[in-house]
PDB file of C-alpha atoms in Angstrom:
ATOM      1  CA  MET A1309    -130.946  51.947-122.886  1.00 49.00           C
ATOM      2  CA  LYS A1310    -130.297  53.682-126.322  1.00 44.00           C
ATOM      3  CA  THR A1311    -129.076  56.796-124.659  1.00 45.00           C
ATOM      4  CA  LEU A1312    -126.783  54.740-122.350  1.00 38.00           C
ATOM      5  CA  ILE A1313    -125.252  53.071-125.378  1.00 41.00           C
ATOM      6  CA  GLN A1314    -124.656  56.310-126.863  1.00 41.00           C
ATOM      7  CA  LEU A1315    -123.031  57.822-124.069  1.00 38.00           C
ATOM      8  CA  ILE A1316    -120.623  54.847-123.521  1.00 36.00           C
ATOM      9  CA  PHE A1317    -119.834  55.164-127.283  1.00 37.00           C
ATOM     10  CA  PHE A1318    -118.966  58.695-127.124  1.00 37.00           C
ATOM     11  CA  LEU A1319    -117.026  58.324-123.802  1.00 36.00           C
ATOM     12  CA  GLY A1320    -115.000  55.801-125.828  1.00 44.00           C
ATOM     13  CA  ILE A1321    -114.205  58.171-128.483  1.00 36.00           C
ATOM     14  CA  ALA A1322    -112.989  60.617-126.100  1.00 37.00           C
ATOM     15  CA  VAL A1323    -110.695  58.386-124.252  1.00 37.00           C
ATOM     16  CA  CYS A1324    -108.908  57.114-127.411  1.00 39.00           C
ATOM     17  CA  GLY A1325    -108.615  60.973-128.586  1.00 37.00           C
ATOM     18  CA  GLN A1326    -106.670  61.505-125.354  1.00 36.00           C
ATOM     19  CA  GLN A1327    -103.907  58.506-126.014  1.00 39.00           C
ATOM     20  CA  THR A1328    -100.735  59.459-127.145  1.00 45.00           C
ATOM     21  CA  LEU A1329     -99.534  58.667-130.542  1.00 57.00           C
ATOM     22  CA  ALA A1330     -97.111  55.694-131.025  1.00 85.00           C
ATOM     23  CA  GLN A1331     -93.465  56.497-130.155  1.00 96.00           C
ATOM     24  CA  GLU A1332     -90.852  55.646-132.874  1.00 98.00           C
ATOM     25  CA  VAL A1333     -87.057  54.902-132.819  1.00 98.00           C
ATOM     26  CA  ILE A1334     -85.230  54.482-136.053  1.00 98.00           C
ATOM     27  CA  LEU A1335     -81.430  53.001-135.457  1.00 98.00           C
ATOM     28  CA  ILE A1336     -79.437  53.590-138.755  1.00 98.00           C
ATOM     29  CA  ARG A1337     -76.251  52.028-139.348  1.00 98.00           C
ATOM     30  CA  HIS A1338     -73.650  54.416-141.020  1.00 98.00           C
ATOM     31  CA  ALA A1339     -72.332  53.817-144.532  1.00 98.00           C
ATOM     32  CA  GLU A1340     -69.972  51.622-145.741  1.00 97.00           C
ATOM     33  CA  VAL A1341     -66.229  52.751-144.885  1.00 96.00           C
ATOM     34  CA  LYS A1342     -63.581  52.784-147.699  1.00 96.00           C
ATOM     35  CA  LEU A1343     -60.744  50.997-146.428  1.00 94.00           C
ATOM     36  CA  GLU A1344     -59.005  47.821-147.841  1.00 91.00           C
ATOM     37  CA  ARG A1345     -59.523  44.949-145.358  1.00 90.00           C
ATOM     38  CA  HIS A1346     -58.805  41.949-147.895  1.00 90.00           C
ATOM     39  CA  GLY A1347     -56.240  39.500-147.826  1.00 94.00           C
ATOM     40  CA  TRP A1348     -54.672  37.611-145.019  1.00 97.00           C
ATOM     41  CA  MET A1349     -52.768  39.477-142.284  1.00 96.00           C
ATOM     42  CA  GLY A1350     -50.928  39.398-138.952  1.00 96.00           C
ATOM     43  CA  ALA A1351     -51.952  40.782-135.618  1.00 94.00           C
ATOM     44  CA  LYS A1352     -49.984  43.978-135.943  1.00 95.00           C
ATOM     45  CA  LYS A1353     -51.343  44.534-139.321  1.00 95.00           C
ATOM     46  CA  ALA A1354     -55.168  43.836-138.273  1.00 95.00           C
ATOM     47  CA  SER A1355     -54.662  46.046-135.212  1.00 93.00           C
ATOM     48  CA  ALA A1356     -53.503  48.897-137.599  1.00 94.00           C
ATOM     49  CA  VAL A1357     -56.612  48.338-139.870  1.00 94.00           C
ATOM     50  CA  ARG A1358     -58.628  48.447-136.852  1.00 92.00           C
ATOM     51  CA  ASP A1359     -57.520  51.788-135.977  1.00 92.00           C
ATOM     52  CA  GLU A1360     -57.760  53.235-139.497  1.00 94.00           C
ATOM     53  CA  TYR A1361     -61.449  52.045-139.937  1.00 94.00           C
ATOM     54  CA  ASP A1362     -62.251  54.839-137.265  1.00 92.00           C
ATOM     55  CA  THR A1363     -60.852  57.673-139.246  1.00 93.00           C
ATOM     56  CA  ALA A1364     -61.362  56.498-142.969  1.00 95.00           C
ATOM     57  CA  PRO A1365     -64.054  58.122-145.219  1.00 97.00           C
ATOM     58  CA  ILE A1366     -67.388  56.698-145.915  1.00 97.00           C
ATOM     59  CA  SER A1367     -68.353  55.179-149.309  1.00 97.00           C
ATOM     60  CA  GLN A1368     -70.682  57.683-151.568  1.00 95.00           C
ATOM     61  CA  PHE A1369     -74.516  56.791-151.509  1.00 97.00           C
ATOM     62  CA  ASN A1370     -77.851  58.080-152.564  1.00 97.00           C
ATOM     63  CA  ALA A1371     -79.373  59.779-149.483  1.00 97.00           C
ATOM     64  CA  ASP A1372     -82.777  59.703-151.026  1.00 96.00           C
ATOM     65  CA  THR A1373     -82.846  55.750-151.555  1.00 97.00           C
ATOM     66  CA  VAL A1374     -81.953  55.461-147.911  1.00 97.00           C
ATOM     67  CA  LEU A1375     -84.629  57.828-146.800  1.00 96.00           C
ATOM     68  CA  SER A1376     -87.317  56.230-148.791  1.00 96.00           C
ATOM     69  CA  LYS A1377     -86.966  52.699-146.797  1.00 94.00           C
ATOM     70  CA  ILE A1378     -87.352  54.687-143.258  1.00 96.00           C
ATOM     71  CA  PRO A1379     -90.643  56.512-142.198  1.00 95.00           C
ATOM     72  CA  GLN A1380     -90.965  60.018-142.603  1.00 94.00           C
ATOM     73  CA  ARG A1381     -88.677  62.201-140.232  1.00 95.00           C
ATOM     74  CA  ILE A1382     -90.757  64.309-137.772  1.00 95.00           C
ATOM     75  CA  THR A1383     -88.118  65.061-135.120  1.00 96.00           C
ATOM     76  CA  ASP A1384     -85.941  68.119-135.837  1.00 95.00           C
ATOM     77  CA  THR A1385     -82.819  66.465-133.965  1.00 97.00           C
ATOM     78  CA  ILE A1386     -80.575  63.454-135.363  1.00 98.00           C
ATOM     79  CA  TYR A1387     -78.389  61.893-133.003  1.00 98.00           C
ATOM     80  CA  VAL A1388     -74.838  60.508-134.202  1.00 98.00           C
ATOM     81  CA  SER A1389     -71.642  58.902-132.418  1.00 98.00           C
ATOM     82  CA  GLY A1390     -68.248  60.766-131.966  1.00 97.00           C
ATOM     83  CA  LEU A1391     -66.839  58.762-134.761  1.00 97.00           C
ATOM     84  CA  SER A1392     -66.343  60.113-138.174  1.00 96.00           C
ATOM     85  CA  ARG A1393     -68.142  57.421-140.176  1.00 97.00           C
ATOM     86  CA  SER A1394     -71.390  58.190-138.137  1.00 98.00           C
ATOM     87  CA  ILE A1395     -71.033  62.024-138.354  1.00 98.00           C
ATOM     88  CA  ALA A1396     -70.485  61.445-142.028  1.00 98.00           C
ATOM     89  CA  THR A1397     -73.473  59.301-142.780  1.00 98.00           C
ATOM     90  CA  GLY A1398     -75.895  61.676-140.508  1.00 98.00           C
ATOM     91  CA  LEU A1399     -74.797  64.752-142.503  1.00 97.00           C
ATOM     92  CA  LYS A1400     -75.283  63.076-145.575  1.00 97.00           C
ATOM     93  CA  LEU A1401     -78.616  61.817-144.976  1.00 97.00           C
ATOM     94  CA  PHE A1402     -80.147  64.934-143.273  1.00 96.00           C
ATOM     95  CA  GLY A1403     -77.843  67.829-144.186  1.00 88.00           C
ATOM     96  CA  ASP A1404     -79.315  71.040-143.055  1.00 86.00           C
ATOM     97  CA  SER A1405     -82.766  69.884-142.621  1.00 92.00           C
ATOM     98  CA  ALA A1406     -82.223  68.764-138.874  1.00 95.00           C
ATOM     99  CA  THR A1407     -79.676  69.670-136.175  1.00 97.00           C
ATOM    100  CA  ILE A1408     -77.003  67.021-135.831  1.00 97.00           C
ATOM    101  CA  VAL A1409     -76.054  66.215-132.244  1.00 97.00           C
ATOM    102  CA  SER A1410     -72.842  63.974-131.701  1.00 97.00           C
ATOM    103  CA  LEU A1411     -72.828  61.733-128.447  1.00 97.00           C
ATOM    104  CA  TYR A1412     -69.770  59.709-127.356  1.00 96.00           C
ATOM    105  CA  ASP A1413     -71.935  57.231-125.828  1.00 97.00           C
ATOM    106  CA  LEU A1414     -73.453  56.322-129.242  1.00 98.00           C
ATOM    107  CA  ASN A1415     -69.893  55.149-130.324  1.00 97.00           C
ATOM    108  CA  GLU A1416     -69.298  51.394-131.144  1.00 96.00           C
ATOM    109  CA  PHE A1417     -68.159  49.131-128.422  1.00 93.00           C
ATOM    110  CA  GLU A1418     -64.550  49.489-128.069  1.00 85.00           C
ATOM    111  CA  MET A1419     -62.372  46.404-129.058  1.00 80.00           C
ATOM    112  CA  HIS A1420     -58.613  45.988-129.479  1.00 83.00           C
ATOM    113  CA  MET A1421     -57.208  42.794-131.647  1.00 86.00           C
ATOM    114  CA  ILE A1422     -56.067  39.764-129.687  1.00 89.00           C
ATOM    115  CA  TRP A1423     -52.618  39.026-130.336  1.00 90.00           C
ATOM    116  CA  LEU A1424     -52.096  35.531-131.939  1.00 92.00           C
ATOM    117  CA  PRO A1425     -48.855  34.146-134.056  1.00 95.00           C
ATOM    118  CA  LEU A1426     -51.099  33.919-137.077  1.00 95.00           C
ATOM    119  CA  PHE A1427     -52.098  35.197-140.456  1.00 96.00           C
ATOM    120  CA  LEU A1428     -55.753  35.198-140.950  1.00 96.00           C
ATOM    121  CA  PRO A1429     -58.556  37.287-143.013  1.00 96.00           C
ATOM    122  CA  TYR A1430     -59.471  40.516-141.242  1.00 94.00           C
ATOM    123  CA  LYS A1431     -62.750  39.414-140.399  1.00 93.00           C
ATOM    124  CA  ILE A1432     -61.566  36.396-138.464  1.00 95.00           C
ATOM    125  CA  TRP A1433     -59.298  38.573-136.461  1.00 95.00           C
ATOM    126  CA  THR A1434     -62.417  41.003-135.725  1.00 94.00           C
ATOM    127  CA  SER A1435     -64.571  37.795-134.890  1.00 93.00           C
ATOM    128  CA  ILE A1436     -62.115  36.325-132.466  1.00 93.00           C
ATOM    129  CA  SER A1437     -61.244  39.467-130.831  1.00 92.00           C
ATOM    130  CA  ARG A1438     -65.030  40.413-130.463  1.00 91.00           C
ATOM    131  CA  THR A1439     -65.523  36.965-128.720  1.00 91.00           C
ATOM    132  CA  MET A1440     -62.801  37.407-126.379  1.00 89.00           C
ATOM    133  CA  TRP A1441     -63.971  40.596-125.403  1.00 89.00           C
ATOM    134  CA  LEU A1442     -67.455  39.394-124.940  1.00 88.00           C
ATOM    135  CA  MET A1443     -65.741  36.722-122.519  1.00 87.00           C
ATOM    136  CA  GLY A1444     -64.312  39.346-120.573  1.00 80.00           C
ATOM    137  CA  LEU A1445     -60.647  39.551-121.904  1.00 76.00           C
ATOM    138  CA  GLU A1446     -59.934  43.145-122.607  1.00 69.00           C
ATOM    139  CA  LYS A1447     -57.026  45.265-122.172  1.00 72.00           C
ATOM    140  CA  PRO A1448     -57.128  47.227-118.917  1.00 74.00           C
ATOM    141  CA  GLU A1449     -57.584  50.783-120.931  1.00 79.00           C
ATOM    142  CA  THR A1450     -60.438  49.037-123.094  1.00 83.00           C
ATOM    143  CA  GLU A1451     -64.145  49.431-122.373  1.00 89.00           C
ATOM    144  CA  SER A1452     -65.277  46.170-120.703  1.00 90.00           C
ATOM    145  CA  PHE A1453     -68.465  44.254-121.932  1.00 90.00           C
ATOM    146  CA  GLN A1454     -70.254  45.071-118.536  1.00 91.00           C
ATOM    147  CA  GLU A1455     -69.268  48.751-119.124  1.00 93.00           C
ATOM    148  CA  ALA A1456     -70.869  48.993-122.663  1.00 94.00           C
ATOM    149  CA  ARG A1457     -74.027  47.150-121.390  1.00 94.00           C
ATOM    150  CA  GLU A1458     -74.277  49.888-118.760  1.00 97.00           C
ATOM    151  CA  ARG A1459     -73.815  52.552-121.456  1.00 97.00           C
ATOM    152  CA  VAL A1460     -76.407  51.095-123.428  1.00 98.00           C
ATOM    153  CA  ASP A1461     -78.799  50.975-120.594  1.00 98.00           C
ATOM    154  CA  ALA A1462     -78.136  54.629-120.250  1.00 98.00           C
ATOM    155  CA  VAL A1463     -78.575  55.379-123.835  1.00 98.00           C
ATOM    156  CA  CYS A1464     -81.987  53.593-124.119  1.00 98.00           C
ATOM    157  CA  SER A1465     -83.163  55.757-121.292  1.00 98.00           C
ATOM    158  CA  PHE A1466     -81.898  58.876-123.016  1.00 98.00           C
ATOM    159  CA  ILE A1467     -83.750  57.381-126.355  1.00 97.00           C
ATOM    160  CA  GLU A1468     -87.079  56.637-124.389  1.00 97.00           C
ATOM    161  CA  GLN A1469     -87.006  60.398-123.002  1.00 97.00           C
ATOM    162  CA  LYS A1470     -86.550  61.902-126.364  1.00 97.00           C
ATOM    163  CA  ALA A1471     -89.194  59.651-128.303  1.00 96.00           C
ATOM    164  CA  GLU A1472     -91.617  60.744-125.421  1.00 94.00           C
ATOM    165  CA  GLN A1473     -90.775  64.201-125.998  1.00 94.00           C
ATOM    166  CA  ASN A1474     -90.875  64.207-129.893  1.00 94.00           C
ATOM    167  CA  GLU A1475     -92.782  61.096-130.756  1.00 95.00           C
ATOM    168  CA  GLN A1476     -89.545  60.055-132.742  1.00 97.00           C
ATOM    169  CA  ALA A1477     -85.893  59.447-132.266  1.00 98.00           C
ATOM    170  CA  ILE A1478     -83.519  58.824-135.085  1.00 98.00           C
ATOM    171  CA  LEU A1479     -79.887  57.854-134.516  1.00 98.00           C
ATOM    172  CA  VAL A1480     -77.025  56.961-136.935  1.00 98.00           C
ATOM    173  CA  THR A1481     -74.669  54.814-135.195  1.00 96.00           C
ATOM    174  CA  HIS A1482     -72.956  51.458-135.378  1.00 97.00           C
ATOM    175  CA  GLY A1483     -74.041  47.765-136.187  1.00 95.00           C
ATOM    176  CA  PHE A1484     -73.172  46.169-132.984  1.00 95.00           C
ATOM    177  CA  ILE A1485     -74.246  48.920-130.498  1.00 96.00           C
ATOM    178  CA  ASN A1486     -77.629  49.157-132.749  1.00 96.00           C
ATOM    179  CA  ARG A1487     -78.027  45.500-132.081  1.00 96.00           C
ATOM    180  CA  ASN A1488     -77.751  45.911-128.413  1.00 97.00           C
ATOM    181  CA  ILE A1489     -79.955  49.020-128.078  1.00 98.00           C
ATOM    182  CA  ALA A1490     -82.509  47.312-129.884  1.00 98.00           C
ATOM    183  CA  ARG A1491     -82.379  44.342-127.792  1.00 97.00           C
ATOM    184  CA  GLU A1492     -82.697  46.457-124.315  1.00 98.00           C
ATOM    185  CA  LEU A1493     -85.545  48.495-126.042  1.00 98.00           C
ATOM    186  CA  GLN A1494     -87.475  45.110-126.711  1.00 98.00           C
ATOM    187  CA  LYS A1495     -86.851  44.353-122.920  1.00 97.00           C
ATOM    188  CA  ARG A1496     -88.744  47.621-122.148  1.00 97.00           C
ATOM    189  CA  GLY A1497     -91.708  46.693-124.301  1.00 97.00           C
ATOM    190  CA  TRP A1498     -90.763  48.299-127.805  1.00 98.00           C
ATOM    191  CA  ARG A1499     -91.669  46.412-130.601  1.00 97.00           C
ATOM    192  CA  VAL A1500     -89.325  45.742-133.722  1.00 97.00           C
ATOM    193  CA  ILE A1501     -91.221  46.654-136.806  1.00 96.00           C
ATOM    194  CA  GLN A1502     -88.170  46.627-139.229  1.00 96.00           C
ATOM    195  CA  ASN A1503     -84.709  44.956-138.645  1.00 95.00           C
ATOM    196  CA  ASN A1504     -82.063  45.757-141.080  1.00 92.00           C
ATOM    197  CA  GLY A1505     -79.722  47.363-138.651  1.00 89.00           C
ATOM    198  CA  LYS A1506     -76.907  44.637-139.445  1.00 89.00           C
ATOM    199  CA  GLU A1507     -76.496  46.304-143.044  1.00 95.00           C
ATOM    200  CA  ASN A1508     -74.576  49.623-143.841  1.00 97.00           C
ATOM    201  CA  LEU A1509     -77.492  51.940-144.287  1.00 98.00           C
ATOM    202  CA  GLY A1510     -79.971  49.705-142.880  1.00 97.00           C
ATOM    203  CA  ALA A1511     -82.303  50.615-140.332  1.00 97.00           C
ATOM    204  CA  THR A1512     -83.730  49.003-137.307  1.00 98.00           C
ATOM    205  CA  ILE A1513     -87.234  50.310-136.408  1.00 98.00           C
ATOM    206  CA  LEU A1514     -88.951  50.059-133.130  1.00 98.00           C
ATOM    207  CA  ARG A1515     -92.439  51.299-131.988  1.00 97.00           C
ATOM    208  CA  LYS A1516     -94.228  51.557-128.607  1.00 93.00           C
TER     209      LYS A1516
END
């Protein structure tokens, strides 16, 4: 009996030793953008501000402070979107210590400003426009919500592949797409360990 118990014990150790390490995904939101968005404005000005947002520079930040709040990097590749704020943030955080790969599919969801004969704060303009977009009201040349969801699904499959290969995948992208990526990964069995991706330079961390 004692020999049988020892055999079961050692078999258990062997099986555990063959298990793969936990896979990890880190979704970092880009740094704050330096762009004046205060005050009340009409639809034309709000649309112009929205366009400027995609090319405006990021604010300065301490990379070490941001990195101290996320797990140690073990992957040698960082994925960023094709938008300047994402690229600049990725370079500031990881510099020459990793390969930075820019992917269009990681861009923030497209959105055009709805036209209303009103003067509103910029955040109200974006909230109304985003709500209308979610309801399926978009310009013909703008990515639809359904198309965006399909893009997220493809991105999540890509992330899972990279996480399986490297045990970790790190992305520096945008607030809205980050939330949707995290939500889709949760549907696929990933657990949220940290959920700060709504904040600039905040990270959402998932493990499986």
